[in-house]
Short mmCIF file of C-alpha atoms in Angstrom, two decimals:
data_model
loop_
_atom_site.label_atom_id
_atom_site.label_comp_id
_atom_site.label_asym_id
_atom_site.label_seq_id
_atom_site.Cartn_x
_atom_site.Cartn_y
_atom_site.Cartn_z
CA UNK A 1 55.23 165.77 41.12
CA UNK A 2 58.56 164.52 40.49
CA UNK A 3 57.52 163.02 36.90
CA UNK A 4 55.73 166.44 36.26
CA UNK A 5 59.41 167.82 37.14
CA UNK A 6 61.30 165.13 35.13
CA UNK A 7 58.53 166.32 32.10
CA UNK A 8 59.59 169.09 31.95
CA UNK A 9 63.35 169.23 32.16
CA UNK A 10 62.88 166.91 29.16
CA UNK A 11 61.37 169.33 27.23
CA UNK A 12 63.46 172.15 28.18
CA UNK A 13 66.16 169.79 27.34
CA UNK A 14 64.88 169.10 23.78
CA UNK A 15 63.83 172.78 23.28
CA UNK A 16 67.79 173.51 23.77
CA UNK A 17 68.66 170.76 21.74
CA UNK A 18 66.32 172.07 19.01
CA UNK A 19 67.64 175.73 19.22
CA UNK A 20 70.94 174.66 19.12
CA UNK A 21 70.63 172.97 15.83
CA UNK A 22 68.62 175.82 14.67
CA UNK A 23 71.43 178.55 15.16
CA UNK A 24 74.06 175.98 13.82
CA UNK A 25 72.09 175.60 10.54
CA UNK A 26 71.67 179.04 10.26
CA UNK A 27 75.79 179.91 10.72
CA UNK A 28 76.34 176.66 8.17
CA UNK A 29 73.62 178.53 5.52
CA UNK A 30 74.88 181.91 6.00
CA UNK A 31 78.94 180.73 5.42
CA UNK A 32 80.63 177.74 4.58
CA UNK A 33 79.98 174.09 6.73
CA UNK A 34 83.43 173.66 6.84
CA UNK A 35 84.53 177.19 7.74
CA UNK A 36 82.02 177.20 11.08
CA UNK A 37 83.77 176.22 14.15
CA UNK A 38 82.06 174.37 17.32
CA UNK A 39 83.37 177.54 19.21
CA UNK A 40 81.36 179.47 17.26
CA UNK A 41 78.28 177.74 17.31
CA UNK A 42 78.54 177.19 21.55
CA UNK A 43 78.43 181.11 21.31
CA UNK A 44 76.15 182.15 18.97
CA UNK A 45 73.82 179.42 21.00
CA UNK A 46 74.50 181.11 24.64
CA UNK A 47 75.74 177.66 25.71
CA UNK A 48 79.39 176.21 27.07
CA UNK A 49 80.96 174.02 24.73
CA UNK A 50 80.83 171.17 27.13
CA UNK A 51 76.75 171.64 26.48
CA UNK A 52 76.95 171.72 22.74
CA UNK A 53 78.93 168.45 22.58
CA UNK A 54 76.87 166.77 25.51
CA UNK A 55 73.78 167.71 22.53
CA UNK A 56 75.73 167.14 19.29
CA UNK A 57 79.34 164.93 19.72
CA UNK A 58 79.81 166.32 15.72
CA UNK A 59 79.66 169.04 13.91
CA UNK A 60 77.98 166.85 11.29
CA UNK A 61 74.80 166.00 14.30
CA UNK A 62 74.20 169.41 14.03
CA UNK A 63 72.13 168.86 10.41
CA UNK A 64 71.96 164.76 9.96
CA UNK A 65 70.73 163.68 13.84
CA UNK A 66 67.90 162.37 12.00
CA UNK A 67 68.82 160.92 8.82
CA UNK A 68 69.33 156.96 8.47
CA UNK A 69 67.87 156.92 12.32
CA UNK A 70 64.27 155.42 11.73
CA UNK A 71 65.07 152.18 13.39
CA UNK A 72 63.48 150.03 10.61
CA UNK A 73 65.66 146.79 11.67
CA UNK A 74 62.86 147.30 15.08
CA UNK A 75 60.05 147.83 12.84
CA UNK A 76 60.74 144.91 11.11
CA UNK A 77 62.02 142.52 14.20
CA UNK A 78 58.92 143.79 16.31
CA UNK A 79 56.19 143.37 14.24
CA UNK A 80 53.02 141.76 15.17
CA UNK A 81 53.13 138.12 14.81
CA UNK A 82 51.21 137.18 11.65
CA UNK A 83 52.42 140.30 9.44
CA UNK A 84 55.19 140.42 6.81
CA UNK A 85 58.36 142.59 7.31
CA UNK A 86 56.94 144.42 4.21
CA UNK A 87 53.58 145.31 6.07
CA UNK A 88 55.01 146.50 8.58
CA UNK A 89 57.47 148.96 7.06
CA UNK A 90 54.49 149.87 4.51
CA UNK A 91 52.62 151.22 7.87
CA UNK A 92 55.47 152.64 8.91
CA UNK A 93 55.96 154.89 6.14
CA UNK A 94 52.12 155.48 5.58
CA UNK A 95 52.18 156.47 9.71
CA UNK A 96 55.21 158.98 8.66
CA UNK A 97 53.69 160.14 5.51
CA UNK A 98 50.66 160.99 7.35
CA UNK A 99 52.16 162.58 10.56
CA UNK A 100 55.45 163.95 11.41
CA UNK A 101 57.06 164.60 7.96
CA UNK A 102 53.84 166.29 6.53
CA UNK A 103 54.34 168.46 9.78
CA UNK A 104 57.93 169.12 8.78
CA UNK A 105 58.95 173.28 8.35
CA UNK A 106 59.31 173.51 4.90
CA UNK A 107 61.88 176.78 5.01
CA UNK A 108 64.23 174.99 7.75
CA UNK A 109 63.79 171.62 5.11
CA UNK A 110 64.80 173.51 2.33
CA UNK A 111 67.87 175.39 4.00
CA UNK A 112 68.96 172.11 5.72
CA UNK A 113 68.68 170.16 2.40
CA UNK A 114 70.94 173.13 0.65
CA UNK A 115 73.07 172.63 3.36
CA UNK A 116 74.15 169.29 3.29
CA UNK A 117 74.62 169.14 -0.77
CA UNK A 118 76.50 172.10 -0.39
CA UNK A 119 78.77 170.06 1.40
CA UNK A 120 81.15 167.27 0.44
CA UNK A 121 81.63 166.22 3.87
CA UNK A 122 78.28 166.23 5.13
CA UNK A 123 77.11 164.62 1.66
CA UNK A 124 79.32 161.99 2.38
CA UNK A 125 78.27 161.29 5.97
CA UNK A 126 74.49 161.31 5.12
CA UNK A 127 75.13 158.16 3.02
CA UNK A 128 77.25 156.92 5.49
CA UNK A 129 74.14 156.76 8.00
CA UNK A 130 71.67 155.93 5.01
CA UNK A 131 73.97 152.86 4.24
CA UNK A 132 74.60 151.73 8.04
CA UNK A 133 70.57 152.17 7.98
CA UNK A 134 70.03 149.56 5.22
CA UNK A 135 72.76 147.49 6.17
CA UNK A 136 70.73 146.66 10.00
CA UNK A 137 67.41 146.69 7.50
CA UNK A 138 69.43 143.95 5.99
CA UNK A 139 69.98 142.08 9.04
CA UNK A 140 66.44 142.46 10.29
CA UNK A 141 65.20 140.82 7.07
CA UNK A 142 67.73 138.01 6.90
CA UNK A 143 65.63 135.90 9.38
CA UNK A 144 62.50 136.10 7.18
CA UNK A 145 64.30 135.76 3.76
CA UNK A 146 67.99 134.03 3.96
CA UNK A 147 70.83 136.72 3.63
CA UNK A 148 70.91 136.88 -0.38
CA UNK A 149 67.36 138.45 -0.85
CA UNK A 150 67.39 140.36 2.73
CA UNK A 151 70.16 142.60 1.16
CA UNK A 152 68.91 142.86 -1.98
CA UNK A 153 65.14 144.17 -0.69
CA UNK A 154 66.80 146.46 1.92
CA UNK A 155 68.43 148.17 -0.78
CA UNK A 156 65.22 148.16 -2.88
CA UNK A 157 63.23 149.76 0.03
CA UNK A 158 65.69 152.29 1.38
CA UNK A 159 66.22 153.84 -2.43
CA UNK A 160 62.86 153.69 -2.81
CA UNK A 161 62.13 155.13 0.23
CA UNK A 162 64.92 157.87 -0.30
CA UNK A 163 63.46 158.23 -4.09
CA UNK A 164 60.06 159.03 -3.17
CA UNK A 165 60.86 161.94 0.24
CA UNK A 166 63.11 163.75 -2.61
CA UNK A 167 60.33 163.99 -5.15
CA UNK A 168 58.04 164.99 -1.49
CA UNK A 169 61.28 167.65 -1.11
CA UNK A 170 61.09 168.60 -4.93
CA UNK A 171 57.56 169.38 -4.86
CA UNK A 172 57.71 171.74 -1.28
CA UNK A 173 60.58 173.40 -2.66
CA UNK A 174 58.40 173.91 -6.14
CA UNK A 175 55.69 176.01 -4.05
CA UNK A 176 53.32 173.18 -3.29
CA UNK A 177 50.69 172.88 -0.90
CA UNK A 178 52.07 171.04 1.90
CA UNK A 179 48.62 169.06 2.50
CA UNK A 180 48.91 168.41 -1.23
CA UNK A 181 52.54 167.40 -0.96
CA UNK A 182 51.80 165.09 1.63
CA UNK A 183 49.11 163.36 0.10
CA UNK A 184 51.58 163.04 -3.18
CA UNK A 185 54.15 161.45 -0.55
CA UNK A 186 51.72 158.70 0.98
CA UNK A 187 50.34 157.86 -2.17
CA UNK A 188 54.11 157.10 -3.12
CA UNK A 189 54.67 154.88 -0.34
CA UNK A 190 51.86 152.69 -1.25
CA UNK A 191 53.20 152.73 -4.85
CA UNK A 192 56.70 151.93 -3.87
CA UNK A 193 55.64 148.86 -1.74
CA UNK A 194 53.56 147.60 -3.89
CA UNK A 195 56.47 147.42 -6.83
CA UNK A 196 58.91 146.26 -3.62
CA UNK A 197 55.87 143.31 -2.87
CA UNK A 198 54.97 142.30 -6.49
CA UNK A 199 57.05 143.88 -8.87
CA UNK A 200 56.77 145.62 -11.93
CA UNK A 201 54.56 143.04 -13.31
CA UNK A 202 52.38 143.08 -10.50
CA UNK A 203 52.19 146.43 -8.90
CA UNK B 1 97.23 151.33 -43.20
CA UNK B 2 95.34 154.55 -42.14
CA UNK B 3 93.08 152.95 -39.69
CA UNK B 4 95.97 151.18 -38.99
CA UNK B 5 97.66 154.10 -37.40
CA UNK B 6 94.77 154.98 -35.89
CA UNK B 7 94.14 151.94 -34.41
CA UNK B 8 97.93 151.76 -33.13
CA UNK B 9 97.47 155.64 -31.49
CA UNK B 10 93.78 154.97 -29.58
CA UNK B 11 95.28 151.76 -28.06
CA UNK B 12 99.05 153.98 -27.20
CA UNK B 13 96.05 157.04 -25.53
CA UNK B 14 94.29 154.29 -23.55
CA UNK B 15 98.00 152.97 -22.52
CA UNK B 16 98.60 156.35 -21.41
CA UNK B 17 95.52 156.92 -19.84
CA UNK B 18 95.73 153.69 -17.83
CA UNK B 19 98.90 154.79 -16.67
CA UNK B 20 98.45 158.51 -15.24
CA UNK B 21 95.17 156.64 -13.25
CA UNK B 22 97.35 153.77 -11.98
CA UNK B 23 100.08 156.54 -10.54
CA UNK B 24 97.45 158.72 -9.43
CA UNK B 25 95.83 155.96 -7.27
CA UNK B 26 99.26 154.66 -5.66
CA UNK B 27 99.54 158.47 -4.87
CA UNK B 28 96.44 158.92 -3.47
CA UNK B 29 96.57 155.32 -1.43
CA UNK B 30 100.80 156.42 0.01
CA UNK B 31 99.24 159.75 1.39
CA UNK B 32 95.81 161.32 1.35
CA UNK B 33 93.79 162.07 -1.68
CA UNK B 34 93.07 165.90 -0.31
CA UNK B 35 96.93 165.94 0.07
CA UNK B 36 97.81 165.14 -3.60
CA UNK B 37 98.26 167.78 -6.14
CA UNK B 38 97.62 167.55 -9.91
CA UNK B 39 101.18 168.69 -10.70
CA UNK B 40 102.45 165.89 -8.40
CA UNK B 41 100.50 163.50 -10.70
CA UNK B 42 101.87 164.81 -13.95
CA UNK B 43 104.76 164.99 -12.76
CA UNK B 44 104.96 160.93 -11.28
CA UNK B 45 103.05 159.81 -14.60
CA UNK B 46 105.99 161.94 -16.75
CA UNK B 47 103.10 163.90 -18.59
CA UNK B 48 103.33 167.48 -18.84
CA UNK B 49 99.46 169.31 -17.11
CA UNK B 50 98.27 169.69 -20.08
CA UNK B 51 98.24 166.19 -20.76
CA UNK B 52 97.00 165.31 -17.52
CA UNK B 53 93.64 167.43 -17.41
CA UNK B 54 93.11 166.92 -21.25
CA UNK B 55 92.58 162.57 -19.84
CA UNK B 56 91.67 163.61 -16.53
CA UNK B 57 89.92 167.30 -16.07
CA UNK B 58 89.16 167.02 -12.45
CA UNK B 59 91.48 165.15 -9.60
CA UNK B 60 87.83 163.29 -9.08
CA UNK B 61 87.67 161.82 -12.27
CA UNK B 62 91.43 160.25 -11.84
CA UNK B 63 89.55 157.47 -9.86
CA UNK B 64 85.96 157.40 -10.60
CA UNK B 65 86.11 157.97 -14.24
CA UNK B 66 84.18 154.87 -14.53
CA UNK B 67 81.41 155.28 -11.50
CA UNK B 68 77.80 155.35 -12.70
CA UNK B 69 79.13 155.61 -16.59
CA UNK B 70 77.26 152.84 -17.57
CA UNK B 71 74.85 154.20 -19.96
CA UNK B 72 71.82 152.50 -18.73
CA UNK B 73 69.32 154.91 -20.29
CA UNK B 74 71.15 153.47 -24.14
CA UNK B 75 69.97 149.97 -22.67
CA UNK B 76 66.85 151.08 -22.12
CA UNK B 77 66.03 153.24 -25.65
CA UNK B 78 68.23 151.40 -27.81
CA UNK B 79 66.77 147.66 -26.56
CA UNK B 80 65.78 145.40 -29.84
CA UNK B 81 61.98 145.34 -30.38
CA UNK B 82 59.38 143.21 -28.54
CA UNK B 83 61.60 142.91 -25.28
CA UNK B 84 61.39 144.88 -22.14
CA UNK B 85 63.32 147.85 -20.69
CA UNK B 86 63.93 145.49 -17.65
CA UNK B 87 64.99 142.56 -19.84
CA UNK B 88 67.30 144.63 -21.36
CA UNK B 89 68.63 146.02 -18.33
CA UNK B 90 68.56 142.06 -16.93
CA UNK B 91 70.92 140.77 -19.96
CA UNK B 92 73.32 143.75 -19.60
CA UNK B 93 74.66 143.09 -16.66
CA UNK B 94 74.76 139.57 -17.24
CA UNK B 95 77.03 140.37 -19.67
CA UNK B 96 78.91 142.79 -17.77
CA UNK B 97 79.19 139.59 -14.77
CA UNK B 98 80.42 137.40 -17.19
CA UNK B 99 82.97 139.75 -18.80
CA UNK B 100 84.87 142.93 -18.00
CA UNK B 101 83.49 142.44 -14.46
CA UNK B 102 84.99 139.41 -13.30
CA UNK B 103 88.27 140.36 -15.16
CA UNK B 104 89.06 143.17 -12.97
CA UNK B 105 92.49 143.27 -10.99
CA UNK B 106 91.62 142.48 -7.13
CA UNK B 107 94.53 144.19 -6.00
CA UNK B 108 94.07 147.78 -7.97
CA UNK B 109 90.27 147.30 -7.04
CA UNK B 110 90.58 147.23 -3.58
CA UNK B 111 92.72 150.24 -2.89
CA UNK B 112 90.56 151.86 -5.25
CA UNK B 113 87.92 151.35 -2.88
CA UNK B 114 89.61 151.66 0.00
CA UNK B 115 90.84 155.13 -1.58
CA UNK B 116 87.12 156.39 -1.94
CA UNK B 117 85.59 155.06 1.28
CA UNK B 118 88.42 157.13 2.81
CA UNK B 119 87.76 160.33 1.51
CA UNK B 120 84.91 162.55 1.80
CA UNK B 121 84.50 164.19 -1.01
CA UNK B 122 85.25 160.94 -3.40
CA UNK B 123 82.46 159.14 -1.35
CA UNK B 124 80.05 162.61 -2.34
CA UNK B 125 80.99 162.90 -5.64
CA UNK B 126 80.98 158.94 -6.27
CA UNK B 127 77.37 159.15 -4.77
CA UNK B 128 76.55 162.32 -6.63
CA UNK B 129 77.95 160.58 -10.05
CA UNK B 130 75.31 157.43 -9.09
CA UNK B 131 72.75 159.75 -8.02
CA UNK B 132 73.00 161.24 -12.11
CA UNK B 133 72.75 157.73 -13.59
CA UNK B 134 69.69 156.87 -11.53
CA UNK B 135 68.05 160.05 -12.78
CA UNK B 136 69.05 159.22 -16.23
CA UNK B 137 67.84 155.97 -16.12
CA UNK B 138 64.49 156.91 -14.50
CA UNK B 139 63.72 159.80 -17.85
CA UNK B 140 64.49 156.44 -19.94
CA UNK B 141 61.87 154.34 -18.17
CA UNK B 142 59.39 157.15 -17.86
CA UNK B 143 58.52 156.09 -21.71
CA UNK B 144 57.12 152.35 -20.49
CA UNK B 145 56.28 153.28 -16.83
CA UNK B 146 55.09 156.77 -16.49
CA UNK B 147 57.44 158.89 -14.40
CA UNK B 148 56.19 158.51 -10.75
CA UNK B 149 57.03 154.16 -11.13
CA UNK B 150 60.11 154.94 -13.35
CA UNK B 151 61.78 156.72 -10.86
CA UNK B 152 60.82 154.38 -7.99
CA UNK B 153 62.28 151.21 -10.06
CA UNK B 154 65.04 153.17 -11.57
CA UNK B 155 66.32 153.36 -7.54
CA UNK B 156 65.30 150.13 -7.07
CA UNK B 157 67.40 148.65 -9.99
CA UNK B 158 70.60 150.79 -9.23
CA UNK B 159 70.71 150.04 -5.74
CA UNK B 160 70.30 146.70 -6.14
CA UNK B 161 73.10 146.32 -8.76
CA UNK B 162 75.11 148.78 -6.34
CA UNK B 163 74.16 146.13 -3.39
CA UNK B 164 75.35 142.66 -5.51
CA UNK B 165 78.52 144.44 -6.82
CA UNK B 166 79.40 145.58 -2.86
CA UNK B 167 78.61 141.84 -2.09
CA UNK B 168 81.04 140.79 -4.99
CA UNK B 169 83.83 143.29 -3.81
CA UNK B 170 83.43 141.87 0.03
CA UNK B 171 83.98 138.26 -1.08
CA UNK B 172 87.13 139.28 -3.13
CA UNK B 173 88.84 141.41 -0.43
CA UNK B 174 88.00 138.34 1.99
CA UNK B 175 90.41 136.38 -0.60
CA UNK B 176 87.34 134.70 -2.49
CA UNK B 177 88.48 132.64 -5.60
CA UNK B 178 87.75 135.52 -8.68
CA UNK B 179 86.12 132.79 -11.29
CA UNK B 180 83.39 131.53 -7.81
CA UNK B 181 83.02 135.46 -7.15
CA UNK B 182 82.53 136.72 -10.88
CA UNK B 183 79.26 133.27 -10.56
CA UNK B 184 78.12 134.42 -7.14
CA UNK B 185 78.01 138.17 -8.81
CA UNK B 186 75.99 136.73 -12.12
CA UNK B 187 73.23 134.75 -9.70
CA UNK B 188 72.73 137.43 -7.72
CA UNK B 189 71.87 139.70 -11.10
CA UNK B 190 69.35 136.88 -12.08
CA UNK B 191 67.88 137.44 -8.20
CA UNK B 192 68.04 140.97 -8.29
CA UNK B 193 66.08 141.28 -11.86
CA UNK B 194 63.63 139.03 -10.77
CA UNK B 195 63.20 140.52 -7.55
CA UNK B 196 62.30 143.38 -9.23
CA UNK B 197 60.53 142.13 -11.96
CA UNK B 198 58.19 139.91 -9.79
CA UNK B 199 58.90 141.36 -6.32
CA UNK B 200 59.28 139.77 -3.12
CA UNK B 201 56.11 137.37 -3.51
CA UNK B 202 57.18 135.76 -6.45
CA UNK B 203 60.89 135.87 -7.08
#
């Protein structure tokens, strides 16, 4: 009874959170990201202010809570024993490919994506996060392959990683199937590790 | 004679040129780079606007004139017979690690770095400058690879380079000895070839 209750708080809680961000995207698409004020997103949301912060601390949250935050340094450190870091971020990706981002909205993609290149200062923060993302990658891998490689492959997997959802992007905003699209996309991640594994000359 | 003269007024435009970037950047490091004006520039460097924007025809380009303007699709195209676009890539930044690399000023890079990190839109439009060399280099490579692996190694090379040159700008701003950096730099361009070359399993 009480987890049913604690259930669903947490869903009204993420159904909020979701709404938020969809009202704040829609103010950023229909003006300027830098001329939309917290203020106004709190009311065009029908929550306080204090809520909207408690949600998203930045304005920036509003449109990059997820980017850089698949924890790949935990995919890495808590693979099965017996299985290379590589393995396990391949089945990462190929999980991901298959599930959640084939599910994503394309419209709500495409707007969010316009969004953020739109902006200088949202630009600028997504690589921020992409770069703190690799640089914990880095870290993860360091244990495996001494510091020197580590930071070289994290940067090899992340752009490739990056590389291959933009074509994914590219092709939903061309008009492609999405099942098509997200065949395309896991077909890519087996590509990309391969090359990451065994190189041009092997892959 | 003729050439000459020539000669004498390219070298007295790249004087200049070095000049109005050097003030700009002292500018831009005193206060904030959104804070600076053009006119301020021209007006610090003694050049009338004109001048300025004929060298310099956007307030970005005064300090990443030379991000991503490697033209790594030439190394690729123009590369001698019989060798391979990754060779070619391989020995020009070996080259570039041996020479103009390791003979940059410490002191002007770092601001210049610091000056980037600290703005927003210099970090997007650094990023968006890189982002236009990796697709350049990925149409070059399309010839040898076919388009879906070109653009997965062209990422893969330019974040790697972008990951050893970060690595050699951290060891000189922790007061590394340049000539030990500049070697450090040109081993880790050997690793990062032949991690891509041969990938993880057999560089």
């Amino acid at each position: 009874m009480v987890s049913g209750m604690a259930g669903l708080r947490e869903r009204k809680k993420e159904q909020t959170r979701r709404r938020i961000a969809e009202v704040a995207l829609r103010l950023f698409a229909e003006r300027d990201f830098a001329a939309v004020t917290m203020t106004e997103i709190a009311d065009a949301a029908e929550v306080s202010r204090a809520t909207l912060f408690s949600y998203y601390p930045t304005k920036e949250s509003l449109v990059l809570a997820d980017v850089g935050a698949e924890d790949l340094a935990a995919v890495v450190t808590a693979r099965p024993a017996g299985s290379t870091p590589l393995a396990a971020l391949r089945g990462y990706y190929r999980d991901l490919a298959a599930g959640p981002i084939a599910e994503l909205d394309r419209e709500a993609t495409v707007t969010r994506l316009g969004v953020i290149f739109a902006s200088p200062a949202l630009s600028a923060a997504a690589n921020s996060l992409l770069y703190r993302q690799r640089e914990r990658l880095a870290a993860a891998l360091a244990e495996e392959y001494g510091e020197r490689v580590a930071a070289i492959v994290a940067a090899e997997v992340t752009a490739a990683v990056l590389t291959i959802q933009e074509r994914y992007f590219r092709r939903l905003v061309d008009g492609a199937d999405p099942v098509a699209a997200g065949r395309g996309l896991a077909d890519d991640v087996t590509l990309a590790f391969d090359l990451v594994e065994r190189g041009v000359a092997g892959a």
